[in-house]
Amino acid sequence: MSYPTLLSPIRIGAHTLRNRVVMGSMHTRLEYAPDAQRREIAFYAERARGGVAMIVSAGHSPNDEGPMEAGSHALATRAAALAHRPLTDAVHAHGAKMLLQILHAGAYAKHDRAVSPSGVRSPINPRTPRALAAADIERTLDDFVRCATLAREGGYDGVEVMGSEGYLITEFTSPRTNRRDDEWGGSLENRCRFAVEIVRRVRAALGPDFLIAYRMSAVDLVEDGLTGAEIDHLACAIEAAGADMLNTGIGWHEARIPTIAYHVPRGGFRYAIARLKRAVNIPVAASNRINTPELAEEILAAGEADLVSMARPMLADPHFVNKARDGRADEINTCIACNQACLDNIFSERAATCLVNPKAARETEFDDTPPTTKKRVAVIGAGPAGLACAITAAARGHAVELFESDSALGGQLELARRIPGKYEFAELLRYFRRQVERNGITVHLDTRADAQRIAHGGYDRIVVATGIVARTPDIEGIDHPKVVSYADVVMRRAKAGHRVAVIGTGGIGFDVAELLLELDVADLLIDEYEPPTPEEFFDEWGVDPAIATPGGLRAPVLPKSPRSVILMQRAHSRPGARLGTSTGWILREKLKRRHLRTLTGVTYRRIDDAGLHYSVDGEERVLEVDTIVVCAGQESSQGLARELTQAGLAFDVIGGARVASELNAVRAIDEGTRLAYRL
Ligand code: NAP
Ligand code: SF4
């Protein structure tokens, strides 16, 4: 498929972009790395080389009140501006434009100098911001203009003024956070004044050639947010003030509606962007859950937007655009919207990277010089660790043979993609399969490789990626017919009844609960899960696609539960506490609405025809259930490693076969990829 609209040039203000793909701003935390500048240059230059038309930098505060946290990017001095030159030069050398994003965090700032229009505390920040006095507002406007002026000195083609997602500018526009009664609050016109003045004054100071993008919330998704008509008013005022284009954000960070995770249908917020596009004459960029060139082309061809802004898809595959252009879209490593290595890393104060692409924001750690000796490599196990190792080693020129005891590639990924919220994992499998094929890897399916066979192969390097085996708890009656493994339930080999107990509340226990509570019994026989339609998503989360109400919200439609499910654990800790920060709350909320129950502090007694016997606080009880699903964690599958050791063969072990306790795809793919570079 070709992408005629996506790949066509577009005029934005005084500039021509080579295609319609903008790399959206991302917070990577690379600024905290010891060799921050080298890493940032490598990161952005690689994306420019991969074909995007324009890159928006991470948010830079215009003053010392606006950084997200101490040490976050800021731009307030000439010396700092000149230090950006090597970065902007590197991006320009690959033919892309670059904007500096000016981000004032307002009430979201995680430091003591936080400010906001009226001193209203955000529910996601324990700090109460100081209310800006009128003189502070004038000073802040000057700071925005200074920052934009410095951006030009730093070699940027323009700026993106960050006016979405609940940061300072949004806080001015909304009565939720703006309680002022002076010229900066009250009427809609007054609330929009701060945003309008920023754009107007930047344009006046920097002239017509400087590109000004304004990023605005196409829908707020919070109570007392703007209505559609008010959003239109703001957009028109921003256009009149001199912006060249609008970029879009969806929802405030404090919204209790998922906006970017895999629970959101692809293109789920198109409705809000198409609406915004109709209100203005300047180009509009669509964003949020657009992760394939097909969908991007569809949105543009339908006239719903003029450009697409993709951020995480550029972490996942820096060469997204070139692959689409060269007819290699099936080789794109698609962002699966898991947030596991990007946002969740940021939330735990680590630099972002990507589950599907461990080289993202780690470009300087990988030396792509081809190896001097081409080796024959055997990789045993075609789960995420083995697949990552095999395709990377083969791409580097090694001759790779991949052994898998199952009849298909994928391992745990085959399970993940069958969980309702995780259907995007199918894209990762598609990517791996395509890379296996194009790199000429010899695949042996349905083959349990033993030490003898591997020894006869005469390989230079042996990689054991045999994964995990599910733990079987030592409970009397564990072999009762009511008891099934999670793998059998997920693969639809076992059918669950109407009353289900799940042993274990880890990530897999929650996944199984989602599966059992989302689908009805008949649907459990279906192998492929149909992702929710936007309409189903709007019903579930209470989204008003007409944006007739403040914030574009309405009452959610409570889902029906096809069965009762109870998750059990022996520990007294909060179940699900270790789920990913950016997706765990979504899953917990979904399951709460479906009446999931949890039991902690359990001692398992036995399983028999009556059900699951257990005690809590010394009291003996029985759960009368039809099905008991075991999700009691994993143990490393080390049989082959032991055999190879006995046979005196040297090998490397990666993924779950190495450590089962913190098994996750981020680590597995990272280990596989890094080992391939060391072979
Ligand atoms: P897990 O997170 O280690 O949880 C294992 C559960 O089984 C715990 O609730 C534990 O609770 C229970 N358990 C352990 N030993 C037991 C025993 N002998 N008898 C009875 N219960 C026992 O394992 P998992 O759920 O299999 O997940 C594995 C990994 O996959 C996780 O580390 C995670 O990284 C990843 N994962 C994450 C997600 C996600 O974040 N959404 C989803 C899937 C997988 P008690 O010991 O308190 O009983
Ligand atoms: Fe996308 Fe997941 Fe990678 Fe983040 S970690 S960029 S959400 S695939």
XYZ file of C-alpha atoms and ligand atoms in Angstrom:
735
model
C 0.000 0.000 0.000
C 1.233 3.497 -0.727
C 0.438 6.469 1.470
C -0.037 9.351 -0.947
C -1.436 11.870 1.524
C 0.821 10.928 4.420
C 3.935 11.210 2.296
C 3.018 14.385 0.445
C 4.698 17.667 1.395
C 2.783 20.368 3.206
C 3.301 24.074 3.663
C 3.210 25.261 7.285
C 3.606 29.005 7.620
C 6.821 29.922 5.839
C 8.104 26.333 5.836
C 7.559 23.262 3.686
C 7.576 19.883 5.407
C 8.668 16.880 3.337
C 5.718 14.771 4.509
C 2.890 14.859 7.046
C 4.564 13.013 9.926
C 5.511 15.007 13.001
C 7.388 13.349 15.833
C 5.496 14.547 18.894
C 7.212 15.818 22.003
C 8.316 13.186 24.497
C 9.798 13.379 27.909
C 12.696 10.893 27.826
C 14.615 11.924 30.966
C 17.783 11.704 28.844
C 18.667 15.105 30.285
C 19.587 13.340 33.517
C 22.036 10.945 31.815
C 25.762 11.622 32.326
C 26.371 12.047 28.582
C 22.997 13.695 28.018
C 23.814 15.787 24.970
C 25.485 12.981 23.012
C 22.565 10.679 23.747
C 19.930 13.254 22.824
C 21.656 14.068 19.548
C 21.878 10.368 18.670
C 18.223 9.868 19.614
C 16.787 12.735 17.581
C 19.184 12.404 14.624
C 18.166 8.766 14.192
C 14.486 9.789 13.964
C 15.308 12.540 11.461
C 17.293 10.012 9.425
C 14.245 7.736 9.549
C 12.190 10.202 7.565
C 9.949 12.249 9.879
C 9.255 15.717 8.540
C 9.410 17.598 11.800
C 10.501 16.813 15.351
C 9.154 18.523 18.433
C 11.677 18.554 21.276
C 10.964 17.563 24.858
C 9.229 20.295 26.817
C 11.489 23.159 27.906
C 10.435 25.492 30.667
C 10.660 29.210 29.930
C 11.576 30.056 33.543
C 12.415 28.489 36.902
C 8.775 28.077 37.944
C 7.802 25.922 34.972
C 10.045 22.812 34.893
C 8.317 19.510 35.609
C 10.889 18.804 38.284
C 14.327 19.950 39.356
C 16.781 19.438 36.505
C 14.148 19.127 33.741
C 14.840 20.919 30.469
C 14.605 24.708 30.575
C 15.700 27.435 28.176
C 16.273 30.848 29.626
C 19.824 31.911 28.693
C 21.790 32.545 25.513
C 24.517 30.122 26.565
C 21.928 27.373 26.963
C 20.466 28.238 23.557
C 23.809 27.974 21.775
C 24.359 24.568 23.344
C 21.355 23.336 21.305
C 23.097 24.005 17.992
C 24.744 20.592 17.568
C 21.356 18.961 18.109
C 19.407 21.128 15.678
C 22.261 20.868 13.147
C 22.164 17.063 13.379
C 18.411 16.997 12.787
C 18.618 19.470 9.912
C 21.417 17.442 8.319
C 18.861 14.664 7.822
C 16.291 16.973 6.253
C 13.855 17.365 9.143
C 12.613 20.535 10.798
C 12.744 20.905 14.542
C 10.582 22.840 16.987
C 11.408 23.516 20.602
C 8.439 22.788 22.814
C 7.860 25.461 25.471
C 6.223 23.712 28.392
C 5.310 25.455 31.612
C 4.162 22.698 33.962
C 1.941 24.949 36.096
C 0.226 23.014 38.889
C 1.777 19.715 37.695
C 5.314 20.858 38.618
C 6.953 18.598 41.183
C 8.838 21.302 43.088
C 8.142 24.101 45.543
C 8.045 26.946 43.005
C 4.951 25.623 41.217
C 2.458 28.290 40.137
C -1.005 28.295 38.592
C -3.749 30.794 37.733
C -5.594 30.482 41.057
C -3.530 28.218 43.311
C -5.788 25.203 42.728
C -4.026 21.947 43.600
C -4.096 19.167 41.027
C -5.413 15.791 42.225
C -2.242 14.162 40.873
C 0.215 16.422 42.695
C 0.418 16.796 46.470
C 1.915 20.315 46.174
C -0.330 23.374 46.225
C 0.831 25.882 43.597
C 1.107 29.593 44.254
C -1.496 31.760 42.480
C 0.112 34.064 39.927
C -0.353 37.793 40.532
C -1.131 39.950 37.476
C 2.487 41.161 37.403
C 3.674 37.518 37.493
C 1.536 36.801 34.453
C 3.141 39.634 32.499
C 6.589 38.381 33.540
C 5.672 34.829 32.488
C 4.547 36.064 29.076
C 7.916 37.782 28.696
C 9.570 34.478 29.646
C 7.689 32.657 26.865
C 8.813 35.258 24.330
C 12.416 35.067 25.580
C 12.332 31.279 25.355
C 11.039 31.402 21.771
C 13.727 33.961 20.852
C 16.388 31.725 22.354
C 14.970 28.741 20.483
C 15.722 30.554 17.245
C 19.263 31.205 18.451
C 19.539 27.511 19.210
C 18.773 26.717 15.582
C 15.143 25.661 15.911
C 12.745 26.369 13.057
C 10.099 27.416 15.525
C 8.369 26.527 18.761
C 5.459 24.459 19.902
C 3.567 26.230 22.670
C 2.324 23.494 24.973
C -1.302 24.381 25.666
C -2.795 20.961 26.354
C -2.960 18.157 28.907
C -3.575 20.304 32.001
C -0.338 22.279 32.192
C -0.248 26.014 32.978
C -1.837 27.316 29.769
C -4.710 24.817 29.971
C -5.171 25.767 33.599
C -5.873 29.319 32.457
C -8.438 28.270 29.860
C -10.576 26.137 32.159
C -12.926 27.222 34.963
C -11.803 24.029 36.698
C -8.536 25.727 37.639
C -9.058 29.380 36.762
C -11.075 31.173 39.479
C -9.715 34.649 38.737
C -11.922 37.718 38.429
C -9.428 39.976 36.655
C -8.743 40.215 32.915
C -7.144 36.715 32.998
C -10.210 34.874 34.328
C -13.999 34.750 34.336
C -15.335 34.975 30.773
C -14.128 32.544 28.108
C -12.364 35.394 26.334
C -10.510 36.303 29.524
C -9.555 32.666 30.227
C -8.148 32.319 26.718
C -6.198 35.576 26.990
C -3.009 34.029 28.415
C -2.761 31.499 25.571
C -3.590 34.097 22.952
C -1.095 36.608 24.322
C 1.719 34.049 24.244
C 1.134 33.342 20.566
C 0.537 36.988 19.676
C 3.676 38.227 21.439
C 5.908 35.437 20.116
C 4.733 36.188 16.594
C 5.289 39.931 17.084
C 8.803 39.332 18.433
C 9.943 36.725 15.928
C 8.287 37.706 12.694
C 6.473 35.730 10.005
C 9.173 33.152 9.190
C 9.339 31.637 12.643
C 7.119 28.565 12.875
C 4.613 28.635 15.738
C 2.679 25.478 16.538
C 0.152 25.587 19.337
C -0.709 22.285 20.977
C -4.192 22.315 22.416
C -6.487 19.842 24.082
C -8.904 18.662 21.418
C -10.988 17.455 24.363
C -10.263 17.940 28.083
C -11.951 14.796 29.540
C -12.168 16.381 32.999
C -15.117 17.884 34.861
C -15.453 21.625 34.201
C -13.258 21.270 31.124
C -14.146 23.130 27.934
C -17.124 22.300 25.745
C -16.657 21.732 22.024
C -17.903 25.255 21.268
C -15.395 26.722 23.730
C -12.568 24.663 22.196
C -13.542 26.049 18.782
C -13.434 29.581 20.191
C -9.957 29.051 21.643
C -8.684 27.500 18.404
C -9.945 30.428 16.310
C -8.408 32.919 18.747
C -5.056 31.110 18.553
C -5.208 31.157 14.761
C -6.000 34.869 14.758
C -3.090 35.490 17.155
C -0.674 34.136 14.555
C -0.159 30.377 15.060
C 0.890 28.486 11.921
C -0.593 25.164 12.942
C -2.389 23.357 15.746
C -1.053 20.180 17.250
C -3.391 18.232 19.491
C -3.376 16.558 22.871
C -6.187 14.557 24.400
C -7.369 14.950 27.976
C -5.607 16.363 30.997
C -3.090 14.177 32.780
C -5.496 13.997 35.709
C -8.342 12.660 33.500
C -9.711 9.330 34.700
C -10.197 8.149 31.128
C -7.428 6.293 29.294
C -6.043 8.409 26.463
C -2.971 6.609 25.128
C -2.779 3.112 26.624
C -3.651 -0.020 24.650
C -7.126 0.024 26.143
C -7.913 2.964 23.839
C -9.027 1.854 20.364
C -6.700 2.961 17.599
C -7.633 6.443 16.449
C -10.194 6.534 19.271
C -10.081 10.329 19.573
C -10.365 11.144 15.867
C -13.761 12.652 16.553
C -12.245 15.479 18.630
C -9.499 16.251 16.132
C -11.846 16.254 13.133
C -14.029 18.696 15.033
C -11.083 20.997 15.725
C -10.014 20.845 12.096
C -13.434 22.092 11.011
C -13.086 25.150 13.273
C -9.867 26.603 11.803
C -8.103 27.267 8.519
C -4.545 26.518 9.641
C -3.226 22.921 9.471
C -4.113 20.582 12.330
C -2.089 17.555 13.456
C -3.927 14.481 14.757
C -2.521 12.532 17.705
C -3.158 9.719 20.212
C -3.248 6.022 19.334
C -2.233 6.467 15.717
C 0.392 3.769 15.272
C 0.278 2.574 11.673
C 0.739 4.326 8.338
C -2.597 2.865 7.201
C -4.507 4.605 9.970
C -2.559 7.832 9.512
C -3.320 7.828 5.788
C -6.993 7.095 6.452
C -7.322 10.057 8.833
C -5.563 12.439 6.458
C -7.355 11.199 3.356
C -10.684 11.657 5.142
C -9.776 15.298 5.712
C -9.921 14.932 9.495
C -6.430 16.401 9.917
C -3.536 17.712 7.822
C -0.678 16.001 9.658
C -0.214 13.220 12.184
C 1.809 13.621 15.332
C 3.316 10.365 16.558
C 5.555 10.148 19.584
C 5.774 6.604 20.957
C 5.656 5.066 17.436
C 8.941 6.888 16.837
C 10.447 5.277 19.928
C 9.305 1.902 18.641
C 10.637 2.431 15.128
C 12.709 5.486 14.180
C 12.457 4.446 10.521
C 8.661 4.303 10.441
C 8.376 6.875 7.641
C 11.121 5.502 5.401
C 9.714 1.988 5.689
C 6.229 3.261 4.759
C 7.732 5.172 1.825
C 9.750 2.199 0.569
C 6.849 -0.269 0.574
C 8.158 -1.971 3.708
C 5.330 -1.084 6.101
C 5.172 -4.732 7.176
C 8.672 -4.258 8.629
C 7.604 -1.431 10.928
C 8.099 -2.219 14.602
C 4.725 -0.988 15.795
C 4.163 0.787 19.108
C 1.814 -1.475 21.047
C 0.752 1.291 23.468
C 1.885 -0.731 26.477
C 3.719 2.198 28.149
C 5.880 -0.378 29.911
C 9.301 0.988 28.998
C 8.490 4.582 28.084
C 6.017 6.153 30.506
C 6.456 3.603 33.266
C 10.205 4.227 33.177
C 9.596 7.966 33.442
C 7.267 7.444 36.406
C 9.989 5.501 38.171
C 12.578 8.190 37.329
C 14.446 6.169 34.699
C 15.184 7.239 31.140
C 12.517 6.122 28.704
C 13.114 3.352 26.220
C 10.775 0.978 24.400
C 9.558 -2.561 25.018
C 9.676 -3.446 21.332
C 12.875 -1.497 20.623
C 15.467 -1.580 23.413
C 17.759 0.645 21.355
C 15.349 3.577 21.722
C 17.018 6.392 23.672
C 19.974 4.008 24.124
C 21.401 4.562 20.622
C 24.902 5.307 21.919
C 25.050 1.935 23.712
C 24.875 -0.075 20.478
C 27.719 -0.219 17.979
C 26.307 -1.091 14.571
C 29.683 -1.895 13.046
C 29.210 -5.389 11.565
C 31.023 -8.162 13.472
C 34.365 -9.206 12.010
C 33.576 -12.921 12.299
C 30.239 -14.281 11.129
C 29.161 -17.057 13.456
C 26.748 -19.946 13.394
C 24.313 -19.322 16.221
C 21.678 -21.628 17.712
C 18.886 -19.914 19.627
C 16.660 -22.275 21.563
C 13.271 -20.838 22.395
C 11.221 -18.471 20.244
C 9.628 -16.306 22.911
C 10.426 -12.590 23.111
C 14.013 -13.076 24.354
C 14.908 -15.719 21.771
C 13.207 -13.907 18.914
C 14.895 -10.597 19.745
C 18.272 -12.304 19.914
C 17.734 -14.292 16.715
C 16.572 -11.408 14.527
C 19.237 -9.019 15.822
C 22.029 -11.563 15.398
C 20.856 -12.427 11.886
C 20.531 -8.759 10.942
C 24.161 -8.336 12.054
C 25.203 -11.046 9.639
C 25.341 -14.195 11.753
C 23.797 -17.453 10.496
C 21.022 -18.187 12.960
C 18.976 -21.316 13.606
C 15.962 -20.932 15.876
C 14.474 -23.920 17.714
C 10.977 -23.878 19.225
C 9.169 -26.788 20.862
C 5.763 -25.251 20.100
C 4.153 -25.191 16.680
C 4.381 -21.387 16.382
C 6.764 -18.566 17.184
C 5.967 -16.249 20.083
C 6.064 -18.006 23.450
C 4.461 -15.740 26.083
C 3.584 -13.206 23.354
C 1.030 -15.706 22.029
C -0.638 -15.555 25.433
C -0.356 -11.777 25.826
C -2.063 -11.034 22.523
C -5.102 -13.040 23.607
C -5.760 -10.806 26.632
C -8.470 -8.256 25.748
C -6.481 -5.100 26.517
C -3.312 -6.505 24.972
C -4.391 -7.299 21.437
C -1.688 -4.927 20.157
C 0.916 -7.570 21.075
C -0.145 -9.235 17.813
C 1.767 -6.459 16.034
C 4.946 -7.409 17.841
C 4.492 -11.000 16.745
C 3.913 -9.844 13.178
C 7.113 -7.810 13.353
C 9.164 -10.703 14.728
C 7.804 -13.146 12.130
C 8.581 -10.771 9.292
C 12.108 -10.167 10.571
C 12.697 -13.902 10.965
C 11.654 -14.331 7.347
C 13.590 -11.439 5.820
C 16.785 -12.215 7.748
C 16.806 -15.782 6.495
C 16.684 -17.434 9.907
C 16.290 -21.214 9.778
C 13.343 -22.081 12.015
C 12.732 -25.500 13.556
C 9.198 -25.559 14.978
C 7.783 -28.482 16.997
C 11.380 -29.269 17.869
C 12.565 -29.875 21.395
C 16.285 -29.268 20.989
C 18.319 -31.449 23.323
C 22.015 -31.210 24.110
C 22.881 -34.005 21.710
C 21.246 -32.299 18.755
C 22.796 -28.958 19.600
C 26.228 -30.562 20.032
C 25.941 -32.198 16.604
C 25.091 -28.826 15.070
C 28.601 -27.562 15.730
C 27.430 -24.018 16.477
C 29.834 -21.243 17.407
C 27.390 -19.795 19.926
C 24.426 -21.311 21.757
C 21.694 -19.154 23.275
C 19.240 -20.701 25.718
C 15.945 -18.804 25.729
C 13.702 -21.618 26.891
C 11.525 -19.326 28.990
C 9.502 -20.383 31.975
C 7.224 -23.066 33.296
C 4.171 -22.108 35.311
C 4.506 -22.843 39.026
C 2.166 -25.510 40.404
C 1.282 -24.675 43.992
C 1.509 -27.411 46.566
C -2.187 -27.554 47.470
C -4.081 -30.785 48.204
C -6.358 -31.562 45.234
C -4.424 -29.368 42.778
C -5.007 -32.065 40.127
C -8.807 -31.851 40.552
C -10.677 -31.378 37.230
C -11.840 -27.920 38.382
C -8.228 -26.724 38.291
C -6.861 -25.318 35.040
C -3.672 -23.509 34.112
C -3.749 -19.892 32.990
C -2.178 -20.879 29.683
C -5.048 -23.279 28.946
C -7.624 -20.598 29.740
C -5.874 -17.928 27.704
C -5.321 -20.249 24.736
C -8.998 -21.291 24.987
C -7.983 -24.906 25.579
C -9.992 -24.895 28.842
C -13.375 -23.349 29.420
C -14.091 -21.452 32.627
C -17.439 -21.783 34.402
C -19.554 -19.005 35.869
C -17.867 -18.897 39.272
C -14.101 -18.695 39.077
C -11.340 -18.453 41.671
C -7.895 -17.333 40.514
C -4.879 -18.357 42.589
C -2.391 -15.512 42.329
C -2.798 -11.765 41.840
C 0.284 -10.929 39.777
C 0.190 -9.464 36.286
C -1.029 -12.755 34.882
C -3.787 -13.153 37.495
C -5.082 -9.716 36.517
C -4.784 -10.534 32.813
C -6.834 -13.693 33.326
C -9.423 -11.753 35.343
C -9.716 -9.247 32.489
C -10.193 -12.043 29.991
C -12.804 -13.827 32.086
C -14.738 -10.681 32.961
C -14.730 -9.113 29.539
C -15.951 -11.941 27.360
C -18.975 -14.110 27.783
C -18.678 -17.871 27.947
C -19.346 -18.446 24.248
C -16.802 -15.839 23.245
C -14.152 -17.691 25.159
C -14.067 -20.166 22.317
C -13.030 -17.452 19.906
C -9.310 -17.392 19.292
C -8.987 -13.809 18.156
C -10.232 -10.959 20.284
C -12.007 -8.106 18.559
C -10.791 -4.853 20.098
C -13.521 -2.564 21.413
C -15.010 -0.136 18.927
C -14.720 3.567 19.757
C -18.442 3.562 20.629
C -17.940 0.731 23.133
C -14.969 2.600 24.590
C -17.012 5.820 24.913
C -19.814 3.915 26.674
C -17.445 2.179 29.056
C -15.550 5.323 30.050
C -18.274 7.956 29.767
C -16.992 9.944 26.790
C -19.311 12.321 24.904
C -18.029 12.353 21.320
C -20.159 15.405 20.528
C -18.228 17.337 23.237
C -21.524 19.024 24.035
C -20.777 18.816 27.763
C -17.922 20.450 29.718
C -14.848 18.255 29.263
C -16.698 16.029 26.778
C -17.895 13.683 29.514
C -21.105 11.788 30.123
C -22.246 9.015 32.461
C -20.551 5.688 31.663
C -22.609 2.624 30.819
C -21.837 0.019 33.447
C -20.663 -3.233 31.858
C -22.253 -6.589 32.548
C -20.048 -9.299 34.011
C -20.401 -12.683 32.352
C -19.215 -14.487 35.503
C -18.000 -13.873 39.029
C -14.236 -13.866 39.526
C -12.255 -13.702 42.730
C -8.478 -13.174 42.801
C -6.658 -14.657 45.806
C -3.225 -14.233 47.341
C -1.454 -15.314 50.517
C 0.233 -11.974 51.130
C -1.547 -9.091 52.861
C -0.296 -6.484 50.364
C -2.584 -4.620 47.936
C -3.403 -6.866 44.959
C -2.169 -5.444 41.672
C 0.222 -3.019 43.361
C 2.985 -4.039 40.932
C 0.992 -3.521 37.748
C 2.464 -0.841 35.462
C 1.897 2.707 36.778
C 0.376 4.038 33.583
C -1.877 1.058 32.807
C -2.507 -0.587 36.197
C -5.115 1.996 37.243
C -7.012 1.397 34.004
C -7.132 -2.343 34.521
C -8.087 -2.029 38.197
C -10.886 0.428 37.293
C -12.176 -1.813 34.479
C -12.251 -4.831 36.749
C -13.846 -2.952 39.646
C -16.745 -2.053 37.361
C -17.071 -5.726 36.523
C -17.255 -6.584 40.223
C -13.914 -8.340 40.527
C -13.355 -9.417 44.130
C -9.974 -9.928 45.768
C -8.988 -11.862 48.857
C -5.686 -11.359 50.666
C -4.030 -13.136 53.574
C -5.324 -16.488 52.333
C -4.035 -19.914 53.415
C -5.014 -22.524 50.839
C -6.314 -25.779 52.406
C -7.553 -28.093 49.657
C -9.556 -28.392 46.459
C -12.416 -30.886 46.058
C -15.876 -31.189 44.484
C -17.190 -28.551 46.899
C -14.684 -25.978 45.673
C -11.614 -24.233 47.063
C -11.118 -24.546 50.831
C -9.047 -21.836 52.483
C -8.693 -19.946 55.722
C -8.347 -16.256 56.486
C -7.484 -15.054 59.998
C -7.901 -18.598 61.288
C -11.463 -18.910 59.950
C -12.041 -21.895 57.651
C -14.100 -21.142 54.516
C -14.955 -22.683 51.160
C -15.410 -20.957 47.830
C -18.017 -22.820 45.823
C -16.525 -22.310 42.385
C -16.733 -24.155 39.063
C -13.199 -23.350 37.967
C -9.909 -22.596 39.691
C -7.281 -20.936 37.507
C -3.677 -21.196 38.665
C -1.646 -17.999 38.133
C 0.916 -18.671 40.855
C 3.984 -17.282 39.106
C 6.747 -18.908 37.126
C 9.909 -20.898 37.426
C 12.787 -20.831 34.957
C 12.816 -23.625 32.407
C 16.396 -24.768 32.903
C 16.383 -28.370 31.712
C 18.290 -27.650 28.520
C 20.805 -25.421 30.310
C 21.539 -28.288 32.716
C 21.930 -30.757 29.838
C 24.291 -28.431 27.976
C 26.369 -27.956 31.110
C 26.620 -31.728 31.544
C 27.653 -32.060 27.901
C 30.413 -29.499 28.487
C 28.987 -26.970 26.007
C 29.303 -23.228 26.558
C 26.098 -21.199 26.223
C 24.347 -17.966 27.234
C 20.977 -17.843 28.996
C 18.504 -14.989 28.523
C 14.949 -14.001 29.472
C 12.733 -16.091 31.723
C 15.136 -19.038 31.514
C 17.665 -16.849 33.335
C 15.371 -15.121 35.858
C 11.699 -16.047 36.121
C 10.657 -13.892 39.055
C 10.633 -10.520 37.287
C 9.726 -11.988 33.939
C 8.590 -9.338 31.554
C 8.884 -8.642 27.868
C 10.906 -5.450 28.353
C 13.754 -7.315 30.016
C 13.480 -10.336 27.733
C 13.750 -8.302 24.520
C 16.476 -6.095 25.940
C 18.574 -9.089 27.009
C 18.097 -10.854 23.684
C 19.029 -7.772 21.677
C 22.097 -6.917 23.757
C 23.407 -10.476 23.673
C 23.116 -10.468 19.875
C 25.491 -7.501 19.784
C 28.032 -9.395 21.899
C 28.022 -12.663 19.954
P 3.903 -12.855 39.862
O 3.720 -11.438 39.551
O 5.130 -13.302 40.496
O 2.656 -13.278 40.791
C 2.527 -14.574 41.263
C 1.280 -14.677 42.150
O 1.162 -16.026 42.554
C 1.355 -13.821 43.380
O 0.105 -13.175 43.535
C 1.648 -14.817 44.511
O 0.872 -14.385 45.619
C 1.111 -16.133 43.980
N 1.948 -17.272 44.331
C 3.293 -17.399 44.228
N 3.702 -18.605 44.642
C 2.586 -19.269 45.023
C 2.363 -20.558 45.539
N 3.350 -21.410 45.754
N 1.092 -20.908 45.833
C 0.073 -20.056 45.630
N 0.229 -18.816 45.131
C 1.478 -18.422 44.830
O 3.726 -13.748 38.592
P 2.811 -13.615 37.305
O 1.456 -13.096 37.595
O 2.912 -14.940 36.676
O 3.552 -12.551 36.442
C 4.870 -12.802 36.013
C 5.503 -11.559 35.453
O 4.869 -11.221 34.253
C 5.418 -10.358 36.349
O 6.613 -10.186 37.059
C 5.197 -9.225 35.409
O 6.407 -8.540 35.170
C 4.780 -9.851 34.115
N 3.412 -9.483 33.753
C 2.959 -8.239 33.986
C 1.693 -7.899 33.632
C 1.171 -6.530 33.860
O 1.853 -5.702 34.440
N -0.033 -6.227 33.441
C 0.870 -8.845 33.057
C 1.353 -10.124 32.862
C 2.620 -10.426 33.220
P 1.103 -14.938 47.103
O 2.520 -15.443 47.146
O 0.820 -13.757 47.978
O 0.072 -15.998 47.246
Fe 5.043 2.028 22.564
Fe 5.269 0.281 24.598
Fe 7.412 1.126 23.243
Fe 6.153 2.783 24.886
S 7.220 0.910 25.466
S 6.872 3.253 22.835
S 4.052 2.179 24.541
S 5.723 -0.100 22.453
